mmCIF file of C-alpha atoms in Angstrom:
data_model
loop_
_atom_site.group_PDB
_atom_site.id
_atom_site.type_symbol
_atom_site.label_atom_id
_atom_site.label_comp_id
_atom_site.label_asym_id
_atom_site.label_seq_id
_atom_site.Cartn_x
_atom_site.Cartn_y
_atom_site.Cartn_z
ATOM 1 C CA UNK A 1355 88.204 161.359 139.844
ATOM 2 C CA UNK A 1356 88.888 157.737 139.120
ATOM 3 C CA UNK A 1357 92.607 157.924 137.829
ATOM 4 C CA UNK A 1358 92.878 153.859 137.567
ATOM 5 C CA UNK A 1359 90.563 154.534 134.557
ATOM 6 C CA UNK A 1360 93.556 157.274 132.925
ATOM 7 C CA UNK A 1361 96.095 154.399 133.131
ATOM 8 C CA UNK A 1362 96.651 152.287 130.143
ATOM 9 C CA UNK A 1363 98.066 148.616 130.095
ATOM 10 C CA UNK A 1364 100.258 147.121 127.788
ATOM 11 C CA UNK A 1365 100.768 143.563 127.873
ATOM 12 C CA UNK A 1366 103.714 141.922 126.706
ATOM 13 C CA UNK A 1367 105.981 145.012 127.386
ATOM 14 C CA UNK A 1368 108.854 145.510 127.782
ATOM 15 C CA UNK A 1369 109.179 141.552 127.676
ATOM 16 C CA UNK A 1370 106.578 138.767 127.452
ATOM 17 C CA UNK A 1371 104.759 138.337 130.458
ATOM 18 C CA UNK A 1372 105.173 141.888 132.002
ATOM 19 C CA UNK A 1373 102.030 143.896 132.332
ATOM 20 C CA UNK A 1374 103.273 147.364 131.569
ATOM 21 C CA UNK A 1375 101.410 150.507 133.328
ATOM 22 C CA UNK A 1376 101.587 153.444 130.942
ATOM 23 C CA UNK A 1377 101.152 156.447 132.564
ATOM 24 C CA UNK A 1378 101.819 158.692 129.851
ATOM 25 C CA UNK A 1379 97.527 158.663 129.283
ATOM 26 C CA UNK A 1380 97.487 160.202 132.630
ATOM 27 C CA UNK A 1381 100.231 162.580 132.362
ATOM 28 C CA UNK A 1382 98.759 164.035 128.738
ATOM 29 C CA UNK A 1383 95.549 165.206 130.350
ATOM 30 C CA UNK A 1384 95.681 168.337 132.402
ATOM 31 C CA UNK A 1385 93.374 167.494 134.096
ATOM 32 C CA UNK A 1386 94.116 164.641 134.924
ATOM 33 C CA UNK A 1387 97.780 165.181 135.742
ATOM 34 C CA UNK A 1388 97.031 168.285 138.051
ATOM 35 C CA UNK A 1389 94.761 166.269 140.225
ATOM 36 C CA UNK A 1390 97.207 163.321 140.544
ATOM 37 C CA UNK A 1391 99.914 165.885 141.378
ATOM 38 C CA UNK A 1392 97.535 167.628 144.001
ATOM 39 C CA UNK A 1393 96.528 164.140 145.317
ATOM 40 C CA UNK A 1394 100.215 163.327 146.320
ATOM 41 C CA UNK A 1395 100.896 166.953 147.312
ATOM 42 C CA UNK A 1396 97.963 166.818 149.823
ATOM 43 C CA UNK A 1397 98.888 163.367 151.292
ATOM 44 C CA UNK A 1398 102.523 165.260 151.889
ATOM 45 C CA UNK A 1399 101.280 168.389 152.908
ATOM 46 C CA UNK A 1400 101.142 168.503 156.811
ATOM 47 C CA UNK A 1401 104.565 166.515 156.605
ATOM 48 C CA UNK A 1402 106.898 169.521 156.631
ATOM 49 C CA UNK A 1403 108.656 168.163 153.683
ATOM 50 C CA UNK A 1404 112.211 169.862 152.887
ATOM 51 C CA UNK A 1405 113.257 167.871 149.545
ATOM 52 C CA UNK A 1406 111.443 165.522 146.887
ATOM 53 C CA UNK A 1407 113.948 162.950 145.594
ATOM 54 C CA UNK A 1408 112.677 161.350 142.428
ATOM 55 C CA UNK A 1409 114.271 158.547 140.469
ATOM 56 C CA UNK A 1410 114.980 158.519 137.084
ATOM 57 C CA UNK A 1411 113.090 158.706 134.761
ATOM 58 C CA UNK A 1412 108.974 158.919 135.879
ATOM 59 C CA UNK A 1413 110.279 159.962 139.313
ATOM 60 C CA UNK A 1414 111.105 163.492 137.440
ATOM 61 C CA UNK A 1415 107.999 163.670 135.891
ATOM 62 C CA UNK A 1416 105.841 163.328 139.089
ATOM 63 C CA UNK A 1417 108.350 164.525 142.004
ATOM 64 C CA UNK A 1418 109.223 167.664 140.411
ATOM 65 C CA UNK A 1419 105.448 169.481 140.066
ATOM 66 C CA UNK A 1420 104.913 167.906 143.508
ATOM 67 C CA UNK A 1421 108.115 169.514 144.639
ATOM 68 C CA UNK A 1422 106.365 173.270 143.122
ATOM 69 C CA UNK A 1423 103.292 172.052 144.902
ATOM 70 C CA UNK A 1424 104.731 172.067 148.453
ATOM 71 C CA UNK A 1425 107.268 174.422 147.854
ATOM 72 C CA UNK A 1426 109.970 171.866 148.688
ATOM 73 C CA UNK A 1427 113.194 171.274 146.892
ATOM 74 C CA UNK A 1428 114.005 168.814 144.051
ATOM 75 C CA UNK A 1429 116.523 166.745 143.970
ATOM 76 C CA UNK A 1430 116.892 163.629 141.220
ATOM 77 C CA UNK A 1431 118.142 160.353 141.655
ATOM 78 C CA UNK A 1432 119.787 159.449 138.238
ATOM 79 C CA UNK A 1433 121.290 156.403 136.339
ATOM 80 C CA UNK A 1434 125.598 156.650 136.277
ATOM 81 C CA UNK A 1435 127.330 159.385 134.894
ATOM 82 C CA UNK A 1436 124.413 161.552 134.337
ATOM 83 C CA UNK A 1437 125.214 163.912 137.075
ATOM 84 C CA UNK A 1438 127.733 166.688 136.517
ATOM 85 C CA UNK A 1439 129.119 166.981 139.998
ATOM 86 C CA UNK A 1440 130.469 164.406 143.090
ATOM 87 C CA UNK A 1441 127.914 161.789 143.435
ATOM 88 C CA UNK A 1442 127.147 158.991 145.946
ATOM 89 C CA UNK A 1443 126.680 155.452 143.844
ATOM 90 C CA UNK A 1444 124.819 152.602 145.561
ATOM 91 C CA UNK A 1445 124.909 149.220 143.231
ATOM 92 C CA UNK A 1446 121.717 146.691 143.942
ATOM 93 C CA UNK A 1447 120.270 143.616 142.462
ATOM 94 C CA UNK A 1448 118.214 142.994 139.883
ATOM 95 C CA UNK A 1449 116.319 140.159 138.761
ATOM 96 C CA UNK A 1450 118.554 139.680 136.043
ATOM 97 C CA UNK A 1451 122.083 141.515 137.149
ATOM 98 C CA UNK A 1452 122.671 144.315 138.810
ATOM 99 C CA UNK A 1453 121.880 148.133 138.650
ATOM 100 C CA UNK A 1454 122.967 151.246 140.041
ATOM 101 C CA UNK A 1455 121.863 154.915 140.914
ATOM 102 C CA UNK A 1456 123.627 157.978 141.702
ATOM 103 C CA UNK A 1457 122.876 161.608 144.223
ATOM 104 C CA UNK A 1458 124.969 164.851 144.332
ATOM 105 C CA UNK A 1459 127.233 164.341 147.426
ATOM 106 C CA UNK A 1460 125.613 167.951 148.729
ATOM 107 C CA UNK A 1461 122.095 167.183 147.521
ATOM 108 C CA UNK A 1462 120.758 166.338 150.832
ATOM 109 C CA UNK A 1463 121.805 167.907 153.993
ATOM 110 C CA UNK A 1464 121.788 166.440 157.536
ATOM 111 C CA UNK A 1465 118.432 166.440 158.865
ATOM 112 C CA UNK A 1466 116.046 167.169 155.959
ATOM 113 C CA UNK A 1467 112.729 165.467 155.545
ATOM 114 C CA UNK A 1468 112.843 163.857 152.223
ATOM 115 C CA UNK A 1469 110.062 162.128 150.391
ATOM 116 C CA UNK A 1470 110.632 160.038 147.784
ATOM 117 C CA UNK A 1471 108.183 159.881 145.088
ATOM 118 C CA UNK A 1472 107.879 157.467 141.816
ATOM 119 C CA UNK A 1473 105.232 156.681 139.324
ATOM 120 C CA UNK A 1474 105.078 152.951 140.186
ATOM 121 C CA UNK A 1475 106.125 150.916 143.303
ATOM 122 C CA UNK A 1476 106.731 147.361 141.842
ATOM 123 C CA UNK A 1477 109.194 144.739 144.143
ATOM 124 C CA UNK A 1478 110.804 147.774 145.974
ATOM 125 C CA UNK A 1479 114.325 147.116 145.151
ATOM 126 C CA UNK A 1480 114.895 150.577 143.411
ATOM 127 C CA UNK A 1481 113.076 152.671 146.272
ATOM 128 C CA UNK A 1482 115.386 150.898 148.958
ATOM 129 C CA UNK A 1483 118.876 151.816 147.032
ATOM 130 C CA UNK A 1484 117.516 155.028 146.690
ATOM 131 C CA UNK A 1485 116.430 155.147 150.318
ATOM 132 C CA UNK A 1486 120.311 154.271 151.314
ATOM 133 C CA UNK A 1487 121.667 157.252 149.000
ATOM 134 C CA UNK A 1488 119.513 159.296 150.762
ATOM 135 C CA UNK A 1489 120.497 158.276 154.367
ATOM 136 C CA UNK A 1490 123.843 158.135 153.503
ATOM 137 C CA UNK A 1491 123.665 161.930 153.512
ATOM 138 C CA UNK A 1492 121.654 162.119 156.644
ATOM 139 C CA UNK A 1493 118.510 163.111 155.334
ATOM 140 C CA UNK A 1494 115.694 161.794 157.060
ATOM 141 C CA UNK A 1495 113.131 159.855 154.550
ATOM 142 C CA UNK A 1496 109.636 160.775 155.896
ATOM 143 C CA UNK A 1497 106.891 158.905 153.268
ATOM 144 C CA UNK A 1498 107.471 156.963 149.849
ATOM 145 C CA UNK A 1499 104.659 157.935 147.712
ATOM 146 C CA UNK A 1500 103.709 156.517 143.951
ATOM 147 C CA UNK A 1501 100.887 156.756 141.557
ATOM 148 C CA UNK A 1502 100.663 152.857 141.381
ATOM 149 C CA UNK A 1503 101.340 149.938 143.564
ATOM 150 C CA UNK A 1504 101.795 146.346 142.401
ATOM 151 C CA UNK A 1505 100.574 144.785 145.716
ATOM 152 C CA UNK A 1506 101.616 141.340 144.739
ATOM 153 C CA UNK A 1507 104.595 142.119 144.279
ATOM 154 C CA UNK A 1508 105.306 143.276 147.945
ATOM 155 C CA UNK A 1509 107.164 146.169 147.366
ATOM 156 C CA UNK A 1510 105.563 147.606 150.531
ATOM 157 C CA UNK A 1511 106.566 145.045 152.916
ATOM 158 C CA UNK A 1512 109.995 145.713 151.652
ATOM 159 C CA UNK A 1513 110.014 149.532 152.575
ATOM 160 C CA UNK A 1514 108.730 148.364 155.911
ATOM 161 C CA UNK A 1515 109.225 150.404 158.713
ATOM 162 C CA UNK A 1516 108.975 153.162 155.970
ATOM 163 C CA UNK A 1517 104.980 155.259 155.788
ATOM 164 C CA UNK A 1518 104.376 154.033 151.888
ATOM 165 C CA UNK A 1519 101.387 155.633 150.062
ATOM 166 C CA UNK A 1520 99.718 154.770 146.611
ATOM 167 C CA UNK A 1521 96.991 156.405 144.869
ATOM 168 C CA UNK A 1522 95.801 153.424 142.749
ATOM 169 C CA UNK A 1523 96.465 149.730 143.790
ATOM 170 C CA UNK A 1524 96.621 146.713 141.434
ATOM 171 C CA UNK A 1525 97.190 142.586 142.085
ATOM 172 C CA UNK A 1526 98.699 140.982 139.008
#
């Protein structure tokens, strides 16, 4: 199943000059979506995987089914004051100021095997703050896996040392 040909492009979104990858076509066709999420699952499978972590917002969407899929945990990775509980804030850089992310303090514990998994792997910055949250609480990140990867953009090289693994690929 070619799921390149599910994703639809929006030019000129959110600002001029971005080239926006909707998944949203892929995720509204059950078929579609099920073999995407048993794509990543499979990829993960052999990895002994304790915990998902997925970033707000698509990072719910996909990590969670793949999280039923394995039989792993869930645990999301969400903007400031979204979590009820004690969280663990990292701060990065963006292009254009700065960001931040939050984890429950007791989300992860010492010695899990966490994969992180987003719908789109773009310069990297996000997946490496949320690779430090998850660190921080001494779980052990084992594969970053996304739907898409702009390769240009060398998020990739940025999550080196780290295994990184995209189902579709696309140069800008």
């Amino acid at each position: 199943m070619n799921i390149k040909e599910k994703i639809r492009i929006i030019e000129d979104f959110p600002k001029e000059g971005i080239s926006f990858k909707d998944i949203t076509t892929l995720t509204d066709d059950k078929d579609v979506f099920k073999y995407t999420i048993k794509e990543i699952a499979e990829d993960l499978r052999d990895k002994n995987i304790d915990i998902i972590v997925g970033p707000e917002a698509r990072g719910f969407i996909i990590g969670a089914p793949v999280a039923y899929e394995l039989g792993a945990g869930f645990v999301p990775v969400r903007k400031p004051g979204k979590l009820p509980y004690d969280t663990l804030k990292i701060e990065y850089q963006l292009e254009y100021g700065t960001d931040a992310l939050e984890i429950h303090k007791d989300a992860i514990k010492k010695g899990q095997r966490v994969a992180v998994i987003d719908d789109l792997l773009a310069t990297g910055g996000t997946i490496q703050s949320v690779a430090k949250l998850v660190e921080q609480l001494g779980g052990e990140i084992v594969s970053f896996n996304f739907i898409i990867e702009l390769t240009e953009l060398k998020g990739k090289e940025k999550l080196s040392p780290y295994r990184v693994h995209s189902l579709v690929k696309y140069d800008l």
